[in-house]
Every structure is written in C-alpha cells, then in structure tokens.
mmCIF file of C-alpha atoms in Angstrom:
data_model
loop_
_atom_site.group_PDB
_atom_site.id
_atom_site.type_symbol
_atom_site.label_atom_id
_atom_site.label_comp_id
_atom_site.label_asym_id
_atom_site.label_seq_id
_atom_site.Cartn_x
_atom_site.Cartn_y
_atom_site.Cartn_z
ATOM 1 C CA MET A 1 -29.788 -3.552 0.273
ATOM 2 C CA THR A 2 -26.313 -3.917 1.821
ATOM 3 C CA ASN A 3 -26.158 -3.356 5.569
ATOM 4 C CA ILE A 4 -23.567 -0.707 6.376
ATOM 5 C CA ARG A 5 -21.125 -1.740 9.090
ATOM 6 C CA GLU A 6 -19.414 0.807 11.295
ATOM 7 C CA ILE A 7 -15.645 0.919 10.844
ATOM 8 C CA PRO A 8 -13.784 0.839 14.181
ATOM 9 C CA MET A 9 -12.507 4.334 14.952
ATOM 10 C CA GLU A 10 -9.392 5.438 16.814
ATOM 11 C CA GLU A 11 -10.030 8.233 19.273
ATOM 12 C CA GLY A 12 -8.153 11.519 19.157
ATOM 13 C CA VAL A 13 -8.235 14.829 17.312
ATOM 14 C CA ASP A 14 -5.200 13.805 15.239
ATOM 15 C CA ASN A 15 -3.004 10.725 15.641
ATOM 16 C CA THR A 16 -0.064 11.668 13.448
ATOM 17 C CA LEU A 17 2.232 11.739 16.498
ATOM 18 C CA SER A 18 1.226 8.152 17.311
ATOM 19 C CA LEU A 19 2.106 7.166 13.757
ATOM 20 C CA ILE A 20 5.510 8.801 14.159
ATOM 21 C CA ARG A 21 6.073 7.156 17.562
ATOM 22 C CA GLU A 22 5.073 3.655 16.435
ATOM 23 C CA GLY A 23 6.334 3.632 12.868
ATOM 24 C CA TYR A 24 6.023 0.249 11.179
ATOM 25 C CA MET A 25 3.810 -1.110 13.961
ATOM 26 C CA TYR A 26 1.217 1.684 14.005
ATOM 27 C CA ILE A 27 -1.397 0.064 11.758
ATOM 28 C CA LEU A 28 -0.704 -3.508 12.871
ATOM 29 C CA ASN A 29 -0.999 -2.568 16.559
ATOM 30 C CA ARG A 30 -4.470 -1.134 15.985
ATOM 31 C CA ARG A 31 -5.579 -3.976 13.753
ATOM 32 C CA LYS A 32 -4.805 -6.250 16.696
ATOM 33 C CA SER A 33 -6.404 -4.031 19.347
ATOM 34 C CA PHE A 34 -9.594 -3.529 17.297
ATOM 35 C CA ASN A 35 -9.521 -7.173 16.157
ATOM 36 C CA SER A 36 -10.235 -5.770 12.723
ATOM 37 C CA ASP A 37 -8.288 -5.438 9.484
ATOM 38 C CA ILE A 38 -9.773 -1.976 8.989
ATOM 39 C CA PHE A 39 -10.127 1.111 11.175
ATOM 40 C CA THR A 40 -10.463 4.865 10.779
ATOM 41 C CA THR A 41 -8.349 7.555 12.372
ATOM 42 C CA ARG A 42 -7.165 11.101 11.736
ATOM 43 C CA LEU A 43 -3.730 11.620 10.228
ATOM 44 C CA PHE A 44 -2.107 14.725 8.807
ATOM 45 C CA GLY A 45 -5.226 16.700 9.759
ATOM 46 C CA LYS A 46 -7.674 14.567 7.793
ATOM 47 C CA LYS A 47 -9.756 11.429 8.104
ATOM 48 C CA ALA A 48 -7.886 8.282 7.102
ATOM 49 C CA ILE A 49 -8.809 4.634 6.658
ATOM 50 C CA CYS A 50 -6.091 2.144 7.571
ATOM 51 C CA MET A 51 -6.307 -1.485 6.541
ATOM 52 C CA GLY A 52 -4.211 -4.593 6.007
ATOM 53 C CA GLY A 53 -4.326 -8.243 5.010
ATOM 54 C CA LYS A 54 -4.816 -10.067 1.734
ATOM 55 C CA GLU A 55 -8.434 -9.041 1.123
ATOM 56 C CA ALA A 56 -7.667 -5.416 1.931
ATOM 57 C CA ALA A 57 -4.749 -5.484 -0.525
ATOM 58 C CA LYS A 58 -7.013 -6.853 -3.250
ATOM 59 C CA ILE A 59 -9.455 -3.973 -2.943
ATOM 60 C CA PHE A 60 -6.701 -1.375 -2.446
ATOM 61 C CA TYR A 61 -5.142 -2.275 -5.804
ATOM 62 C CA ASP A 62 -8.461 -2.103 -7.646
ATOM 63 C CA ALA A 63 -7.959 0.901 -9.942
ATOM 64 C CA LYS A 64 -11.708 1.372 -10.134
ATOM 65 C CA LYS A 65 -11.840 1.961 -6.392
ATOM 66 C CA PHE A 66 -8.672 3.932 -5.607
ATOM 67 C CA LYS A 67 -6.479 6.576 -7.206
ATOM 68 C CA ARG A 68 -2.904 7.637 -6.449
ATOM 69 C CA LYS A 69 -2.866 11.246 -7.597
ATOM 70 C CA GLY A 70 -2.825 13.548 -4.575
ATOM 71 C CA ALA A 71 -2.487 10.715 -2.039
ATOM 72 C CA ALA A 72 1.191 10.948 -1.106
ATOM 73 C CA PRO A 73 2.094 13.580 1.510
ATOM 74 C CA ASN A 74 3.893 16.560 0.007
ATOM 75 C CA ARG A 75 7.026 15.823 2.036
ATOM 76 C CA ALA A 76 7.253 12.389 0.370
ATOM 77 C CA VAL A 77 6.705 13.871 -3.098
ATOM 78 C CA GLN A 78 9.482 16.405 -2.543
ATOM 79 C CA THR A 79 11.988 13.818 -1.344
ATOM 80 C CA LEU A 80 11.076 10.239 -2.225
ATOM 81 C CA PHE A 81 8.900 10.251 -5.341
ATOM 82 C CA GLY A 82 9.353 13.542 -7.175
ATOM 83 C CA LYS A 83 6.556 15.438 -8.934
ATOM 84 C CA ASN A 84 4.531 13.874 -11.743
ATOM 85 C CA GLY A 85 6.288 10.516 -11.582
ATOM 86 C CA VAL A 86 4.676 7.186 -12.399
ATOM 87 C CA GLN A 87 3.564 6.652 -8.789
ATOM 88 C CA MET A 88 1.341 9.737 -9.013
ATOM 89 C CA LEU A 89 -0.549 8.669 -12.151
ATOM 90 C CA ASP A 90 -3.805 6.805 -12.673
ATOM 91 C CA GLY A 91 -5.728 5.176 -15.508
ATOM 92 C CA LYS A 92 -4.445 5.238 -19.076
ATOM 93 C CA ASN A 93 -1.635 7.659 -18.263
ATOM 94 C CA HIS A 94 -0.328 5.343 -15.559
ATOM 95 C CA LYS A 95 -0.579 2.264 -17.765
ATOM 96 C CA HIS A 96 1.269 3.988 -20.595
ATOM 97 C CA ARG A 97 4.058 5.254 -18.308
ATOM 98 C CA LYS A 98 4.310 1.905 -16.508
ATOM 99 C CA GLU A 99 4.862 0.172 -19.855
ATOM 100 C CA MET A 100 7.936 2.368 -20.271
ATOM 101 C CA PHE A 101 9.374 0.948 -17.041
ATOM 102 C CA MET A 102 8.426 -2.627 -17.817
ATOM 103 C CA SER A 103 10.095 -2.402 -21.242
ATOM 104 C CA ILE A 104 13.525 -2.357 -19.563
ATOM 105 C CA MET A 105 12.751 -5.318 -17.271
ATOM 106 C CA SER A 106 13.367 -8.029 -19.891
ATOM 107 C CA SER A 107 15.209 -11.223 -18.955
ATOM 108 C CA SER A 108 18.249 -10.113 -20.971
ATOM 109 C CA ARG A 109 18.393 -6.770 -19.164
ATOM 110 C CA LEU A 110 18.054 -8.478 -15.775
ATOM 111 C CA ASP A 111 20.863 -10.864 -16.766
ATOM 112 C CA ASN A 112 22.945 -7.809 -17.610
ATOM 113 C CA LEU A 113 22.106 -6.327 -14.214
ATOM 114 C CA SER A 114 23.312 -9.526 -12.563
ATOM 115 C CA ASP A 115 26.615 -9.327 -14.463
ATOM 116 C CA VAL A 116 27.101 -5.667 -13.546
ATOM 117 C CA THR A 117 26.355 -6.443 -9.892
ATOM 118 C CA LYS A 118 28.844 -9.335 -9.793
ATOM 119 C CA ARG A 119 31.571 -7.158 -11.294
ATOM 120 C CA GLN A 120 30.976 -4.389 -8.742
ATOM 121 C CA TRP A 121 31.029 -6.873 -5.869
ATOM 122 C CA GLU A 122 34.426 -8.101 -7.089
ATOM 123 C CA ILE A 123 35.715 -4.521 -7.190
ATOM 124 C CA ALA A 124 34.279 -3.811 -3.746
ATOM 125 C CA MET A 125 35.880 -6.906 -2.218
ATOM 126 C CA SER A 126 39.296 -5.845 -3.493
ATOM 127 C CA LYS A 127 38.786 -2.449 -1.885
ATOM 128 C CA TRP A 128 37.430 -3.841 1.388
ATOM 129 C CA GLU A 129 40.366 -6.219 1.803
ATOM 130 C CA GLN A 130 42.553 -3.140 2.227
ATOM 131 C CA MET A 131 40.307 -1.485 4.828
ATOM 132 C CA ASP A 132 40.529 -1.879 8.624
ATOM 133 C CA GLU A 133 36.757 -1.875 8.848
ATOM 134 C CA VAL A 134 33.896 -1.712 6.402
ATOM 135 C CA ILE A 135 30.676 0.128 7.244
ATOM 136 C CA LEU A 136 28.545 -2.035 5.000
ATOM 137 C CA TYR A 137 25.589 0.291 4.521
ATOM 138 C CA ASN A 138 27.746 3.212 3.384
ATOM 139 C CA GLU A 139 29.943 1.099 1.137
ATOM 140 C CA VAL A 140 27.039 -0.724 -0.456
ATOM 141 C CA LYS A 141 25.208 2.520 -1.234
ATOM 142 C CA GLU A 142 28.188 3.637 -3.301
ATOM 143 C CA MET A 143 28.481 0.249 -4.963
ATOM 144 C CA LEU A 144 24.782 0.247 -5.824
ATOM 145 C CA CYS A 145 25.067 3.777 -7.200
ATOM 146 C CA LYS A 146 27.698 2.503 -9.648
ATOM 147 C CA ILE A 147 25.523 -0.498 -10.514
ATOM 148 C CA ALA A 148 22.443 1.657 -11.055
ATOM 149 C CA CYS A 149 24.227 4.168 -13.269
ATOM 150 C CA GLU A 150 25.961 1.565 -15.407
ATOM 151 C CA TRP A 151 22.793 -0.496 -15.874
ATOM 152 C CA ALA A 152 20.653 2.579 -16.605
ATOM 153 C CA GLY A 153 23.188 4.026 -19.045
ATOM 154 C CA VAL A 154 23.838 7.089 -16.890
ATOM 155 C CA PRO A 155 27.397 8.400 -17.300
ATOM 156 C CA VAL A 156 29.026 9.227 -13.962
ATOM 157 C CA GLN A 157 32.673 9.790 -13.088
ATOM 158 C CA GLU A 158 34.342 7.874 -10.277
ATOM 159 C CA ASN A 159 34.908 11.072 -8.297
ATOM 160 C CA GLU A 160 31.177 11.879 -8.546
ATOM 161 C CA VAL A 161 29.894 8.570 -7.174
ATOM 162 C CA LYS A 162 30.159 9.310 -3.464
ATOM 163 C CA GLU A 163 28.170 12.556 -3.645
ATOM 164 C CA LEU A 164 25.570 11.074 -5.988
ATOM 165 C CA ALA A 165 25.133 8.049 -3.705
ATOM 166 C CA GLN A 166 24.652 10.361 -0.730
ATOM 167 C CA ASP A 167 22.067 12.425 -2.608
ATOM 168 C CA LEU A 168 20.133 9.364 -3.811
ATOM 169 C CA GLY A 169 20.280 7.953 -0.296
ATOM 170 C CA ALA A 170 18.974 11.187 1.208
ATOM 171 C CA MET A 171 15.853 10.894 -0.952
ATOM 172 C CA PHE A 172 14.687 7.670 0.709
ATOM 173 C CA GLU A 173 16.205 8.341 4.129
ATOM 174 C CA SER A 174 14.467 11.691 4.684
ATOM 175 C CA PRO A 175 10.683 11.538 3.959
ATOM 176 C CA ALA A 176 9.780 10.592 7.541
ATOM 177 C CA THR A 177 12.289 12.964 9.166
ATOM 178 C CA ILE A 178 11.924 16.561 10.247
ATOM 179 C CA GLY A 179 14.235 19.539 10.326
ATOM 180 C CA PRO A 180 17.711 19.494 8.723
ATOM 181 C CA ASN A 181 17.553 15.854 7.633
ATOM 182 C CA HIS A 182 14.317 16.422 5.741
ATOM 183 C CA TRP A 183 15.642 19.555 4.073
ATOM 184 C CA ARG A 184 18.759 17.642 3.080
ATOM 185 C CA GLY A 185 16.510 15.195 1.248
ATOM 186 C CA ARG A 186 14.677 18.002 -0.531
ATOM 187 C CA ASN A 187 17.914 19.694 -1.554
ATOM 188 C CA SER A 188 19.309 16.402 -2.803
ATOM 189 C CA ARG A 189 16.182 15.764 -4.859
ATOM 190 C CA ASN A 190 16.308 19.245 -6.428
ATOM 191 C CA ARG A 191 20.019 19.002 -7.198
ATOM 192 C CA VAL A 192 19.919 15.551 -8.786
ATOM 193 C CA GLU A 193 16.707 16.218 -10.731
ATOM 194 C CA LYS A 194 18.353 19.272 -12.295
ATOM 195 C CA TRP A 195 21.427 17.233 -13.217
ATOM 196 C CA ALA A 196 19.288 14.429 -14.694
ATOM 197 C CA ALA A 197 17.170 16.860 -16.736
ATOM 198 C CA GLU A 198 20.323 18.423 -18.195
ATOM 199 C CA LEU A 199 21.579 14.927 -19.036
ATOM 200 C CA ILE A 200 18.323 14.060 -20.807
ATOM 201 C CA ASN A 201 18.560 17.232 -22.899
ATOM 202 C CA LYS A 202 22.115 16.266 -23.851
ATOM 203 C CA VAL A 203 20.894 12.851 -24.953
ATOM 204 C CA ARG A 204 18.178 14.462 -27.047
ATOM 205 C CA ASN A 205 20.512 16.932 -28.756
ATOM 206 C CA GLY A 206 23.141 14.274 -29.418
ATOM 207 C CA LYS A 207 25.792 15.538 -26.996
ATOM 208 C CA VAL A 208 25.621 12.320 -24.937
ATOM 209 C CA LYS A 209 25.382 8.890 -26.564
ATOM 210 C CA VAL A 210 23.853 6.024 -24.582
ATOM 211 C CA PRO A 211 22.802 2.485 -25.613
ATOM 212 C CA GLU A 212 19.235 2.279 -26.864
ATOM 213 C CA TYR A 213 18.181 -0.475 -24.458
ATOM 214 C CA THR A 214 19.068 1.476 -21.295
ATOM 215 C CA ALA A 215 16.701 3.393 -19.046
ATOM 216 C CA LEU A 216 18.295 6.755 -19.841
ATOM 217 C CA HIS A 217 17.800 6.306 -23.578
ATOM 218 C CA THR A 218 14.321 4.779 -23.250
ATOM 219 C CA PHE A 219 13.055 7.477 -20.901
ATOM 220 C CA SER A 220 14.665 10.318 -22.861
ATOM 221 C CA TRP A 221 12.779 9.338 -26.002
ATOM 222 C CA HIS A 222 9.533 8.119 -24.440
ATOM 223 C CA ARG A 223 6.384 9.790 -25.726
ATOM 224 C CA ASP A 224 3.186 10.277 -23.748
ATOM 225 C CA ILE A 225 -0.266 9.201 -24.898
ATOM 226 C CA ALA A 226 -0.591 12.395 -26.957
ATOM 227 C CA GLY A 227 2.638 11.553 -28.781
ATOM 228 C CA ASN A 228 4.776 14.234 -27.129
ATOM 229 C CA LEU A 229 8.195 13.664 -25.614
ATOM 230 C CA LEU A 230 8.070 13.747 -21.836
ATOM 231 C CA ASP A 231 9.016 17.073 -20.329
ATOM 232 C CA ALA A 232 12.721 16.787 -19.467
ATOM 233 C CA ASN A 233 11.981 17.393 -15.789
ATOM 234 C CA ILE A 234 9.425 14.561 -15.703
ATOM 235 C CA ALA A 235 11.789 12.241 -17.580
ATOM 236 C CA ALA A 236 14.428 13.150 -14.989
ATOM 237 C CA VAL A 237 12.065 12.116 -12.179
ATOM 238 C CA GLU A 238 11.580 8.747 -13.889
ATOM 239 C CA VAL A 239 15.324 8.204 -14.354
ATOM 240 C CA LEU A 240 15.690 8.800 -10.626
ATOM 241 C CA ASN A 241 12.879 6.279 -10.118
ATOM 242 C CA ILE A 242 15.411 3.765 -11.433
ATOM 243 C CA LEU A 243 18.562 5.034 -9.689
ATOM 244 C CA ARG A 244 17.075 5.806 -6.263
ATOM 245 C CA PRO A 245 15.350 2.430 -5.673
ATOM 246 C CA ILE A 246 18.462 0.506 -6.702
ATOM 247 C CA VAL A 247 20.539 2.441 -4.164
ATOM 248 C CA ALA A 248 17.790 1.777 -1.585
ATOM 249 C CA ILE A 249 18.512 -1.951 -1.925
ATOM 250 C CA ALA A 250 21.365 -1.131 0.477
ATOM 251 C CA ILE A 251 18.744 -1.451 3.228
ATOM 252 C CA TYR A 252 17.919 -5.007 2.212
ATOM 253 C CA ILE A 253 21.610 -5.923 1.790
ATOM 254 C CA ASN A 254 22.241 -4.768 5.359
ATOM 255 C CA PHE A 255 19.433 -7.071 6.479
ATOM 256 C CA LEU A 256 20.879 -9.913 4.389
ATOM 257 C CA ALA A 257 24.139 -9.533 6.316
ATOM 258 C CA LEU A 258 22.225 -9.312 9.593
ATOM 259 C CA ALA A 259 20.258 -12.488 8.855
ATOM 260 C CA ILE A 260 23.420 -14.387 7.877
ATOM 261 C CA HIS A 261 24.995 -13.308 11.170
ATOM 262 C CA HIS A 262 21.980 -13.950 13.396
ATOM 263 C CA TYR A 263 20.986 -17.256 11.791
ATOM 264 C CA PRO A 264 24.258 -19.137 11.143
ATOM 265 C CA GLU A 265 22.368 -22.398 10.577
ATOM 266 C CA GLU A 266 20.713 -20.763 7.581
ATOM 267 C CA ARG A 267 24.112 -19.724 6.226
ATOM 268 C CA LYS A 268 25.216 -23.358 6.419
ATOM 269 C CA LYS A 269 22.232 -24.319 4.285
ATOM 270 C CA LEU A 270 23.098 -21.649 1.749
ATOM 271 C CA ILE A 271 26.630 -23.032 1.489
ATOM 272 C CA SER A 272 25.980 -26.764 1.712
ATOM 273 C CA GLU A 273 22.777 -27.224 -0.219
ATOM 274 C CA ASN A 274 24.175 -25.557 -3.335
ATOM 275 C CA GLU A 275 20.689 -24.883 -4.559
ATOM 276 C CA GLU A 276 19.590 -21.628 -6.101
ATOM 277 C CA ARG A 277 16.136 -22.411 -4.782
ATOM 278 C CA TYR A 278 17.234 -22.007 -1.147
ATOM 279 C CA ALA A 279 18.899 -18.675 -1.940
ATOM 280 C CA ASP A 280 15.618 -17.537 -3.506
ATOM 281 C CA MET A 281 13.739 -18.509 -0.346
ATOM 282 C CA PHE A 282 16.297 -16.756 1.874
ATOM 283 C CA VAL A 283 15.997 -13.529 -0.123
ATOM 284 C CA GLN A 284 12.201 -13.629 -0.002
ATOM 285 C CA GLU A 285 12.184 -14.252 3.733
ATOM 286 C CA VAL A 286 14.481 -11.266 4.309
ATOM 287 C CA ARG A 287 12.052 -9.157 2.286
ATOM 288 C CA ARG A 288 9.108 -10.474 4.306
ATOM 289 C CA PHE A 289 10.666 -10.464 7.769
ATOM 290 C CA TYR A 290 12.576 -7.178 8.004
ATOM 291 C CA PRO A 291 11.038 -3.680 7.766
ATOM 292 C CA PHE A 292 11.421 -1.861 4.465
ATOM 293 C CA PHE A 293 8.463 0.407 3.686
ATOM 294 C CA PRO A 294 5.588 0.553 6.219
ATOM 295 C CA PHE A 295 2.547 1.403 4.106
ATOM 296 C CA VAL A 296 1.333 2.906 0.838
ATOM 297 C CA ALA A 297 -1.323 5.558 0.326
ATOM 298 C CA ALA A 298 -4.236 6.114 -2.063
ATOM 299 C CA LEU A 299 -7.437 8.128 -2.228
ATOM 300 C CA VAL A 300 -10.916 6.677 -2.653
ATOM 301 C CA LYS A 301 -11.903 7.321 -6.273
ATOM 302 C CA ASN A 302 -15.680 7.301 -5.782
ATOM 303 C CA ASP A 303 -18.036 6.218 -2.996
ATOM 304 C CA PHE A 304 -18.268 2.438 -2.687
ATOM 305 C CA THR A 305 -19.057 -0.273 -0.138
ATOM 306 C CA TRP A 306 -16.762 -3.200 0.619
ATOM 307 C CA ASN A 307 -17.555 -5.959 3.117
ATOM 308 C CA GLY A 308 -20.309 -3.717 4.431
ATOM 309 C CA TYR A 309 -17.905 -0.825 5.079
ATOM 310 C CA LYS A 310 -18.556 2.491 3.356
ATOM 311 C CA PHE A 311 -15.654 4.260 1.635
ATOM 312 C CA GLU A 312 -16.288 7.904 0.791
ATOM 313 C CA LYS A 313 -14.753 9.700 -2.171
ATOM 314 C CA ASP A 314 -11.319 11.287 -1.612
ATOM 315 C CA THR A 315 -10.740 9.615 1.775
ATOM 316 C CA LEU A 316 -7.054 8.968 2.427
ATOM 317 C CA THR A 317 -6.462 5.206 2.719
ATOM 318 C CA LEU A 318 -3.299 3.472 3.915
ATOM 319 C CA LEU A 319 -2.481 -0.174 3.190
ATOM 320 C CA ASP A 320 -0.328 -1.888 5.820
ATOM 321 C CA LEU A 321 2.601 -3.460 3.932
ATOM 322 C CA TYR A 322 4.673 -4.497 6.946
ATOM 323 C CA GLY A 323 1.640 -5.773 8.854
ATOM 324 C CA THR A 324 0.381 -7.814 5.903
ATOM 325 C CA ASN A 325 3.776 -9.494 5.650
ATOM 326 C CA HIS A 326 3.467 -10.308 9.374
ATOM 327 C CA ASP A 327 -0.202 -11.271 9.366
ATOM 328 C CA SER A 328 -0.764 -14.497 11.329
ATOM 329 C CA LYS A 329 -3.776 -15.266 9.143
ATOM 330 C CA ILE A 330 -1.436 -15.473 6.152
ATOM 331 C CA TRP A 331 1.897 -16.525 7.670
ATOM 332 C CA GLU A 332 2.480 -19.235 10.262
ATOM 333 C CA ASN A 333 4.635 -17.890 13.096
ATOM 334 C CA PRO A 334 5.274 -14.616 11.247
ATOM 335 C CA GLU A 335 7.773 -13.348 13.834
ATOM 336 C CA ILE A 336 10.132 -16.274 13.190
ATOM 337 C CA PHE A 337 12.759 -15.995 10.452
ATOM 338 C CA GLN A 338 12.098 -19.122 8.408
ATOM 339 C CA PRO A 339 13.129 -19.214 4.714
ATOM 340 C CA ASN A 340 11.681 -22.700 4.277
ATOM 341 C CA ARG A 341 8.172 -21.250 4.500
ATOM 342 C CA PHE A 342 8.580 -20.272 0.838
ATOM 343 C CA ALA A 343 9.189 -23.892 -0.152
ATOM 344 C CA LYS A 344 5.557 -24.705 0.521
ATOM 345 C CA LYS A 345 3.681 -21.435 0.272
ATOM 346 C CA GLU A 346 2.362 -20.244 -3.048
ATOM 347 C CA THR A 347 2.242 -16.492 -2.728
ATOM 348 C CA ASN A 348 -0.070 -14.279 -4.724
ATOM 349 C CA PRO A 349 0.057 -10.562 -5.583
ATOM 350 C CA PHE A 350 -1.834 -9.632 -2.416
ATOM 351 C CA ASP A 351 -0.435 -11.612 0.527
ATOM 352 C CA PHE A 352 3.309 -10.972 0.049
ATOM 353 C CA ILE A 353 3.720 -7.256 -0.571
ATOM 354 C CA PRO A 354 7.069 -5.867 0.657
ATOM 355 C CA GLN A 355 7.158 -3.530 -2.365
ATOM 356 C CA GLY A 356 3.442 -3.236 -2.950
ATOM 357 C CA GLY A 357 0.868 -5.586 -4.427
ATOM 358 C CA GLY A 358 -1.269 -6.162 -7.466
ATOM 359 C CA GLU A 359 -0.109 -6.555 -11.059
ATOM 360 C CA TYR A 360 3.099 -5.227 -12.540
ATOM 361 C CA PHE A 361 1.839 -4.136 -15.945
ATOM 362 C CA MET A 362 -1.639 -2.848 -15.114
ATOM 363 C CA GLY A 363 -1.309 -1.880 -11.464
ATOM 364 C CA HIS A 364 0.892 -0.001 -9.006
ATOM 365 C CA ARG A 365 3.128 -2.890 -7.928
ATOM 366 C CA CYS A 366 6.753 -1.736 -7.929
ATOM 367 C CA ALA A 367 8.224 -2.135 -11.413
ATOM 368 C CA GLY A 368 11.679 -2.602 -9.878
ATOM 369 C CA GLU A 369 10.821 -5.586 -7.681
ATOM 370 C CA TRP A 370 12.589 -7.960 -10.070
ATOM 371 C CA VAL A 371 15.643 -5.665 -9.939
ATOM 372 C CA THR A 372 15.610 -5.808 -6.134
ATOM 373 C CA ILE A 373 15.473 -9.602 -6.099
ATOM 374 C CA GLU A 374 18.244 -9.976 -8.691
ATOM 375 C CA VAL A 375 20.623 -7.641 -6.861
ATOM 376 C CA MET A 376 19.837 -9.285 -3.513
ATOM 377 C CA LYS A 377 20.515 -12.782 -4.888
ATOM 378 C CA VAL A 378 23.945 -11.765 -6.180
ATOM 379 C CA SER A 379 24.709 -9.938 -2.929
ATOM 380 C CA LEU A 380 23.667 -12.936 -0.843
ATOM 381 C CA ASP A 381 25.987 -15.169 -2.858
ATOM 382 C CA TYR A 382 28.932 -12.920 -2.028
ATOM 383 C CA LEU A 383 28.073 -12.368 1.640
ATOM 384 C CA ALA A 384 27.386 -16.038 2.350
ATOM 385 C CA LYS A 385 29.761 -17.888 0.020
ATOM 386 C CA ARG A 386 32.491 -15.751 -1.512
ATOM 387 C CA MET A 387 33.784 -13.716 1.442
ATOM 388 C CA ASN A 388 35.222 -14.311 4.867
ATOM 389 C CA TYR A 389 34.809 -11.522 7.391
ATOM 390 C CA ASP A 390 34.428 -10.846 11.097
ATOM 391 C CA VAL A 391 31.435 -9.119 12.650
ATOM 392 C CA PRO A 392 32.801 -7.333 15.765
ATOM 393 C CA ASP A 393 30.675 -6.383 18.744
ATOM 394 C CA GLN A 394 28.381 -3.534 17.715
ATOM 395 C CA ASP A 395 24.791 -2.354 17.978
ATOM 396 C CA LEU A 396 23.027 -4.505 15.391
ATOM 397 C CA SER A 397 19.559 -3.644 16.674
ATOM 398 C CA PHE A 398 17.195 -1.785 14.395
ATOM 399 C CA SER A 399 14.332 0.558 15.084
ATOM 400 C CA MET A 400 10.692 -0.176 14.279
ATOM 401 C CA VAL A 401 10.052 3.564 14.535
ATOM 402 C CA ARG A 402 12.673 5.059 12.244
ATOM 403 C CA ILE A 403 11.638 4.931 8.587
ATOM 404 C CA PRO A 404 13.491 3.482 6.798
ATOM 405 C CA SER A 405 14.884 1.158 9.430
ATOM 406 C CA ILE A 406 18.603 0.397 9.252
ATOM 407 C CA PRO A 407 20.725 -1.503 11.831
ATOM 408 C CA HIS A 408 22.124 1.152 14.149
ATOM 409 C CA SER A 409 25.768 0.282 13.466
ATOM 410 C CA LYS A 410 25.070 0.003 9.713
ATOM 411 C CA VAL A 411 26.760 -3.423 10.022
ATOM 412 C CA ILE A 412 30.512 -3.133 10.532
ATOM 413 C CA LEU A 413 32.698 -5.838 8.987
ATOM 414 C CA LYS A 414 36.377 -6.438 9.709
ATOM 415 C CA SER A 415 39.120 -8.618 8.195
ATOM 416 C CA VAL A 416 37.330 -8.963 4.881
ATOM 417 C CA LYS A 417 38.999 -11.602 2.713
ATOM 418 C CA ARG A 418 38.001 -13.098 -0.574
ATOM 419 C CA LYS A 419 37.511 -16.858 -0.495
ATOM 420 C CA ILE A 420 39.941 -18.627 -2.802
#
C-alpha cells in the first residue's frame, strides 16, 4: 500500500491577493520556501494545488489524470480564451478539434507565414523611417494583426487594422486586471467574436471567398465528431484563437528588442556568426528567460496518488510555467540570459514550457508554438541585422507582477533606418 505524504500547505483563508501581488513569482517563491515542487493553498475561494518542474509537468499533461473543462477562471474565459474553445475541451472532442488546428501548421503554411511576416516588416520599416519615434509594442501589435489576418485568410481593411489590433490586444492584456481594463477586454471579445461569426456565415453562404488552406476556410467548414458544422460562434472563437495569439507575439518581440539592447555581445554573435542556429538559440532563450504566461490550470479528473501525494477529484491545479523555465534543477544559472545553453541542452516536452507542455497532437501544448517561433525568428533578423535605430533613455524595466508583463516604456526606438 502506498504511503500518503502530506502536501505542504500555505496558511491563510484565501491567498488570491498574494497571487495578484506576486504575479509570475507566486508559485516559484513558495516552491523555494517549502523546498517542495508541490504545495496546497486557497485561491479564488477554493482549494488549489500548485506545482512545478519537469516531473510535475509530466503528470499535469496526463489526460487520464487532469481535465481542462471548468478549470479556467470565468474572467479568463470571457477575455482570453472565449467559450467552448479548444482549450476548454477534453478527450476525443479535444483531439478532434486540435487536429483542426494542427492541419494548418504544415511546413508550407509556416513558410508562407514567414514570407508574410517579412513583407510586413519591410512595410513597417518604411513607415518607421518617417516617424520621430516608434513605440515598438504598439506598432508591432498592428503589424502582427495584419500578418495574422493575411495568413489566416481573414479579410480586413487598412482602416480597420488599428481598432482590431487594439481589441485583440485587450483580450490578452485584460484577464488579470480589474475594473475598466477588464471590462474593456470583455467588450473587445464580444465585439470581435460577433464580427468573426458573421464572417464565418458569409464564408458558408458564399458571400466571402477565402483560400481553402487558410484558417478561416478550414474552421468555417470543420465538422465535429458527430459530423455537424461547428456552431458559427464556436468557429469564431477558434478563428480568434489564431488571430489573438499571433498579435500576442508583440510581447515576445518587445523582449527580443530588450535582449538585443541589454546584451550587445549577443547581437554581435547574431550578426557575425551568420548561423541560423544561433538565432534559433537566441529566440528560445528569450522565450525561456522573460515572463510570458505564468501558469496554466486544470482540474483533477479522478482521485489518484502521485509520488505519495493524494490528488482529489475536481481540485484546481496550477502548473508553474515561468518557474519551470527558471528551475535550477533543470537550468544551470537560470537567471542569466545565455542563448548558448540551447546548444548543449536537449529539451523535452516537459522541461521547457513557455507555452505549455506535452504533445502537440494529443495534448494541450499550444498549437501555435511553431507560429510564435517563426514570427520571432523573422523579427529577430530585422531587429538585429536589417535595421539601425537608437534606443533613447526610457524605463525599460518590466514588472513581475503585471500579467502579461511588458517593458514599461513599450520600447521606444528613434532614428529608424533600413540597412542598405
């Protein structure tokens, strides 16, 4: 018989305020103080298990042990994820819906994404050369909105891009906020979902023609396990699950620019070594080092015991993404920015998890991770090799409490010039 071990427990009636105050560091701080990769607490008025590290990630992504339906807080569903999207599904329904996403992640489609991204960077540089200063985060969100729409087959007029980019941005900027900012995210979600559902109906009745290989076409005509077309509102949520995450890459591009500025010796390597391999390592280190998403949530599917710890059915469980990417048991000197670590380290689906872990096809690992990497590689090439620019004095610090974290100045560039 397995001996049951007691999980370390955080004191307090409810520790949600501590989570809000500590942000990305909340779980990692307690893992260190308890000297344990697992602890229990109370969050959002209910018992919660928090855990991190490679072994914790392995068990967390075991579909026999955990489920996603009902795990995400309602405020995240109404801003970030949308109702009845792929992130909320389990079992056969999830697998079937995930296959829809993976069908548009072919090498030819990713090559097309790279071409679209390069073209938009060229357009952006021409615009930025005429500007006194460029607020990179704002500009890149609009650029990424154009990239996302073109790649996904979503028709959008030039005069609509700014508002759409703001709405898509509000969806991932607002889940952890309160008051007006949170309501802005909800309103943006409702407005864009309605627009996307109307667009899907136009595709279905032949009023809008889009290429068959694009996300808009694929999702519009996708059928569920029972053979029925997806409800237009659900298909709209899934289209936004392509557009929104691509626009969210603006966060990573800001951190690319920050890393280039803060680590000029690394920029020299990117320019002099002329190796795609070093650019790959640089991109991966940015994804590991800087904060993106703090944790993911699931519910225990049925009672089970792991490493002597008892998990009870329906218990909220959070996996520490940021802390796992900064775990000293996995990463040597995790608080040092060091792209070369990826030259030696063979990562697996559970120790490097900036956008979740596990398998792409069968599990809940982000289907758009390849999209993120492709867009970041093109963006790094332009920021490090194809542009000259000044970075004036500004507040380049970033918060470990605000979610998502963005450099306070949003990275201001001046005197942008294309390299000849």
